[in-house]
PDB file of C-alpha atoms in Angstrom:
ATOM      1  CA  UNK X   1     -18.334   1.839   8.041  1.00 51.00           C
ATOM      2  CA  UNK X   2     -19.807  -1.422   8.394  1.00 51.00           C
ATOM      3  CA  UNK X   3     -20.284  -0.852  12.267  1.00 48.00           C
ATOM      4  CA  UNK X   4     -21.974   2.139  11.755  1.00 51.00           C
ATOM      5  CA  UNK X   5     -24.453   0.337   9.509  1.00 43.00           C
ATOM      6  CA  UNK X   6     -25.294  -2.311  12.103  1.00 40.00           C
ATOM      7  CA  UNK X   7     -25.626   0.668  15.083  1.00 41.00           C
ATOM      8  CA  UNK X   8     -27.990   2.257  12.623  1.00 41.00           C
ATOM      9  CA  UNK X   9     -30.006  -0.960  12.030  1.00 39.00           C
ATOM     10  CA  UNK X  10     -30.257  -1.759  15.702  1.00 40.00           C
ATOM     11  CA  UNK X  11     -31.424   1.652  16.397  1.00 42.00           C
ATOM     12  CA  UNK X  12     -34.100   1.571  13.769  1.00 44.00           C
ATOM     13  CA  UNK X  13     -35.363  -1.830  15.230  1.00 40.00           C
ATOM     14  CA  UNK X  14     -35.221  -0.481  18.928  1.00 47.00           C
ATOM     15  CA  UNK X  15     -37.485   2.641  18.111  1.00 45.00           C
ATOM     16  CA  UNK X  16     -39.720   0.515  16.099  1.00 44.00           C
ATOM     17  CA  UNK X  17     -40.223  -1.672  18.951  1.00 49.00           C
ATOM     18  CA  UNK X  18     -40.909   1.045  21.473  1.00 50.00           C
ATOM     19  CA  UNK X  19     -43.627   2.888  19.455  1.00 61.00           C
ATOM     20  CA  UNK X  20     -47.067   2.639  20.873  1.00 68.00           C
ATOM     21  CA  UNK X  21     -49.813   1.134  18.919  1.00 94.00           C
ATOM     22  CA  UNK X  22     -53.260   3.038  18.658  1.00 96.00           C
ATOM     23  CA  UNK X  23     -56.908   2.565  17.957  1.00 95.00           C
ATOM     24  CA  UNK X  24     -59.875   4.708  17.703  1.00 96.00           C
ATOM     25  CA  UNK X  25     -61.584   5.220  21.032  1.00 96.00           C
ATOM     26  CA  UNK X  26     -65.106   3.865  19.369  1.00 95.00           C
ATOM     27  CA  UNK X  27     -63.450   0.524  18.344  1.00 95.00           C
ATOM     28  CA  UNK X  28     -62.451   0.053  22.171  1.00 94.00           C
ATOM     29  CA  UNK X  29     -65.055  -2.418  23.816  1.00 93.00           C
ATOM     30  CA  UNK X  30     -64.884  -3.869  27.559  1.00 90.00           C
ATOM     31  CA  UNK X  31     -63.447  -7.153  26.338  1.00 93.00           C
ATOM     32  CA  UNK X  32     -60.468  -5.268  25.640  1.00 93.00           C
ATOM     33  CA  UNK X  33     -59.951  -4.788  28.934  1.00 93.00           C
ATOM     34  CA  UNK X  34     -59.306  -8.443  30.123  1.00 91.00           C
ATOM     35  CA  UNK X  35     -55.776  -8.447  31.631  1.00 88.00           C
ATOM     36  CA  UNK X  36     -55.568  -4.576  30.868  1.00 96.00           C
ATOM     37  CA  UNK X  37     -56.102  -1.239  32.364  1.00 97.00           C
ATOM     38  CA  UNK X  38     -57.613   1.876  31.279  1.00 98.00           C
ATOM     39  CA  UNK X  39     -56.197   5.205  32.009  1.00 98.00           C
ATOM     40  CA  UNK X  40     -57.940   8.721  31.725  1.00 98.00           C
ATOM     41  CA  UNK X  41     -55.106  11.255  31.485  1.00 98.00           C
ATOM     42  CA  UNK X  42     -57.429  14.336  31.776  1.00 98.00           C
ATOM     43  CA  UNK X  43     -57.486  16.604  34.638  1.00 98.00           C
ATOM     44  CA  UNK X  44     -59.882  15.356  37.700  1.00 98.00           C
ATOM     45  CA  UNK X  45     -62.385  18.233  36.726  1.00 98.00           C
ATOM     46  CA  UNK X  46     -62.598  16.700  33.241  1.00 98.00           C
ATOM     47  CA  UNK X  47     -62.954  13.402  34.506  1.00 98.00           C
ATOM     48  CA  UNK X  48     -65.670  14.287  36.829  1.00 98.00           C
ATOM     49  CA  UNK X  49     -67.630  15.473  33.982  1.00 97.00           C
ATOM     50  CA  UNK X  50     -67.630  12.075  32.553  1.00 97.00           C
ATOM     51  CA  UNK X  51     -65.568   9.064  31.706  1.00 97.00           C
ATOM     52  CA  UNK X  52     -65.390   5.939  30.195  1.00 96.00           C
ATOM     53  CA  UNK X  53     -66.527   2.795  32.648  1.00 95.00           C
ATOM     54  CA  UNK X  54     -63.346   1.678  34.384  1.00 95.00           C
ATOM     55  CA  UNK X  55     -61.151   4.335  33.529  1.00 97.00           C
ATOM     56  CA  UNK X  56     -58.586   5.099  36.255  1.00 97.00           C
ATOM     57  CA  UNK X  57     -57.722   8.753  36.182  1.00 98.00           C
ATOM     58  CA  UNK X  58     -54.280   9.817  36.280  1.00 98.00           C
ATOM     59  CA  UNK X  59     -53.592  13.560  35.579  1.00 98.00           C
ATOM     60  CA  UNK X  60     -51.221  13.864  32.652  1.00 98.00           C
ATOM     61  CA  UNK X  61     -50.072  17.243  34.306  1.00 98.00           C
ATOM     62  CA  UNK X  62     -49.156  16.062  37.570  1.00 97.00           C
ATOM     63  CA  UNK X  63     -45.690  16.005  38.395  1.00 97.00           C
ATOM     64  CA  UNK X  64     -45.484  12.670  39.648  1.00 97.00           C
ATOM     65  CA  UNK X  65     -47.516  11.332  36.812  1.00 97.00           C
ATOM     66  CA  UNK X  66     -45.249   8.333  35.603  1.00 97.00           C
ATOM     67  CA  UNK X  67     -44.776   7.536  39.407  1.00 97.00           C
ATOM     68  CA  UNK X  68     -48.471   6.909  39.506  1.00 97.00           C
ATOM     69  CA  UNK X  69     -48.089   3.722  37.358  1.00 97.00           C
ATOM     70  CA  UNK X  70     -45.746   2.183  39.794  1.00 95.00           C
ATOM     71  CA  UNK X  71     -48.602  -0.552  40.829  1.00 94.00           C
ATOM     72  CA  UNK X  72     -49.071  -1.282  37.261  1.00 95.00           C
ATOM     73  CA  UNK X  73     -47.291  -4.408  35.766  1.00 95.00           C
ATOM     74  CA  UNK X  74     -45.163  -3.149  32.624  1.00 95.00           C
ATOM     75  CA  UNK X  75     -46.446  -6.562  30.896  1.00 93.00           C
ATOM     76  CA  UNK X  76     -50.024  -5.553  31.126  1.00 95.00           C
ATOM     77  CA  UNK X  77     -52.006  -3.723  28.279  1.00 97.00           C
ATOM     78  CA  UNK X  78     -52.163  -0.075  29.074  1.00 98.00           C
ATOM     79  CA  UNK X  79     -55.266   1.884  27.288  1.00 98.00           C
ATOM     80  CA  UNK X  80     -54.729   5.648  27.553  1.00 98.00           C
ATOM     81  CA  UNK X  81     -57.160   8.410  26.292  1.00 98.00           C
ATOM     82  CA  UNK X  82     -57.467  12.187  26.934  1.00 98.00           C
ATOM     83  CA  UNK X  83     -60.148  14.834  25.490  1.00 97.00           C
ATOM     84  CA  UNK X  84     -59.223  14.877  21.975  1.00 96.00           C
ATOM     85  CA  UNK X  85     -55.629  12.955  21.834  1.00 91.00           C
ATOM     86  CA  UNK X  86     -52.852  15.179  22.389  1.00 94.00           C
ATOM     87  CA  UNK X  87     -52.091  14.379  25.943  1.00 97.00           C
ATOM     88  CA  UNK X  88     -52.585  10.359  25.447  1.00 97.00           C
ATOM     89  CA  UNK X  89     -50.278  10.260  22.633  1.00 97.00           C
ATOM     90  CA  UNK X  90     -47.620  12.185  24.861  1.00 97.00           C
ATOM     91  CA  UNK X  91     -48.342   9.552  27.582  1.00 98.00           C
ATOM     92  CA  UNK X  92     -48.321   6.497  25.288  1.00 97.00           C
ATOM     93  CA  UNK X  93     -44.696   7.816  24.525  1.00 97.00           C
ATOM     94  CA  UNK X  94     -43.744   8.277  28.031  1.00 97.00           C
ATOM     95  CA  UNK X  95     -45.006   5.097  29.232  1.00 97.00           C
ATOM     96  CA  UNK X  96     -43.148   3.049  26.361  1.00 97.00           C
ATOM     97  CA  UNK X  97     -40.003   4.899  27.247  1.00 96.00           C
ATOM     98  CA  UNK X  98     -40.579   3.768  30.870  1.00 96.00           C
ATOM     99  CA  UNK X  99     -40.463   0.351  29.977  1.00 96.00           C
ATOM    100  CA  UNK X 100     -44.463  -0.429  29.441  1.00 96.00           C
ATOM    101  CA  UNK X 101     -44.419  -3.170  26.670  1.00 94.00           C
ATOM    102  CA  UNK X 102     -47.794  -2.917  25.285  1.00 96.00           C
ATOM    103  CA  UNK X 103     -49.368   1.075  25.211  1.00 97.00           C
ATOM    104  CA  UNK X 104     -52.692   1.666  22.962  1.00 98.00           C
ATOM    105  CA  UNK X 105     -53.446   5.185  22.648  1.00 98.00           C
ATOM    106  CA  UNK X 106     -56.925   5.655  22.013  1.00 97.00           C
ATOM    107  CA  UNK X 107     -57.368   8.009  18.916  1.00 97.00           C
ATOM    108  CA  UNK X 108     -60.047  10.718  19.050  1.00 96.00           C
ATOM    109  CA  UNK X 109     -60.283  10.843  23.023  1.00 97.00           C
ATOM    110  CA  UNK X 110     -63.222  11.524  25.024  1.00 96.00           C
ATOM    111  CA  UNK X 111     -64.874  14.097  22.472  1.00 97.00           C
ATOM    112  CA  UNK X 112     -65.034  11.432  19.562  1.00 95.00           C
ATOM    113  CA  UNK X 113     -66.569   9.060  22.210  1.00 95.00           C
ATOM    114  CA  UNK X 114     -69.275  11.250  23.144  1.00 95.00           C
ATOM    115  CA  UNK X 115     -69.798  12.394  19.509  1.00 95.00           C
ATOM    116  CA  UNK X 116     -70.594   8.602  18.341  1.00 92.00           C
ATOM    117  CA  UNK X 117     -72.719   7.752  21.786  1.00 85.00           C
TER     118      UNK X 117
END
């Protein structure tokens, strides 16, 4: 019984350490990009219609989505956003489970950014 308690505690600690962070897309600034990368997970068509400056487009729907991150250091901060927040949330979870240490989901997505600006 004691071993099960330790195992449960270890599992809780591991899960809490791998959860992604989040912040409003409207709080994001160019200064946040120092030693970081900004990823737009929308489709190329959505990206072409407008995107945040310095964003790299990696389409969430691509079969090789995670493979496209191979050149991004796992210790680097990765900011992700999409149109409203659904795809970026899923992408952040996948990146965390793939070993990326500092993933930040930009809440509200590009629609929230456009509404504010």
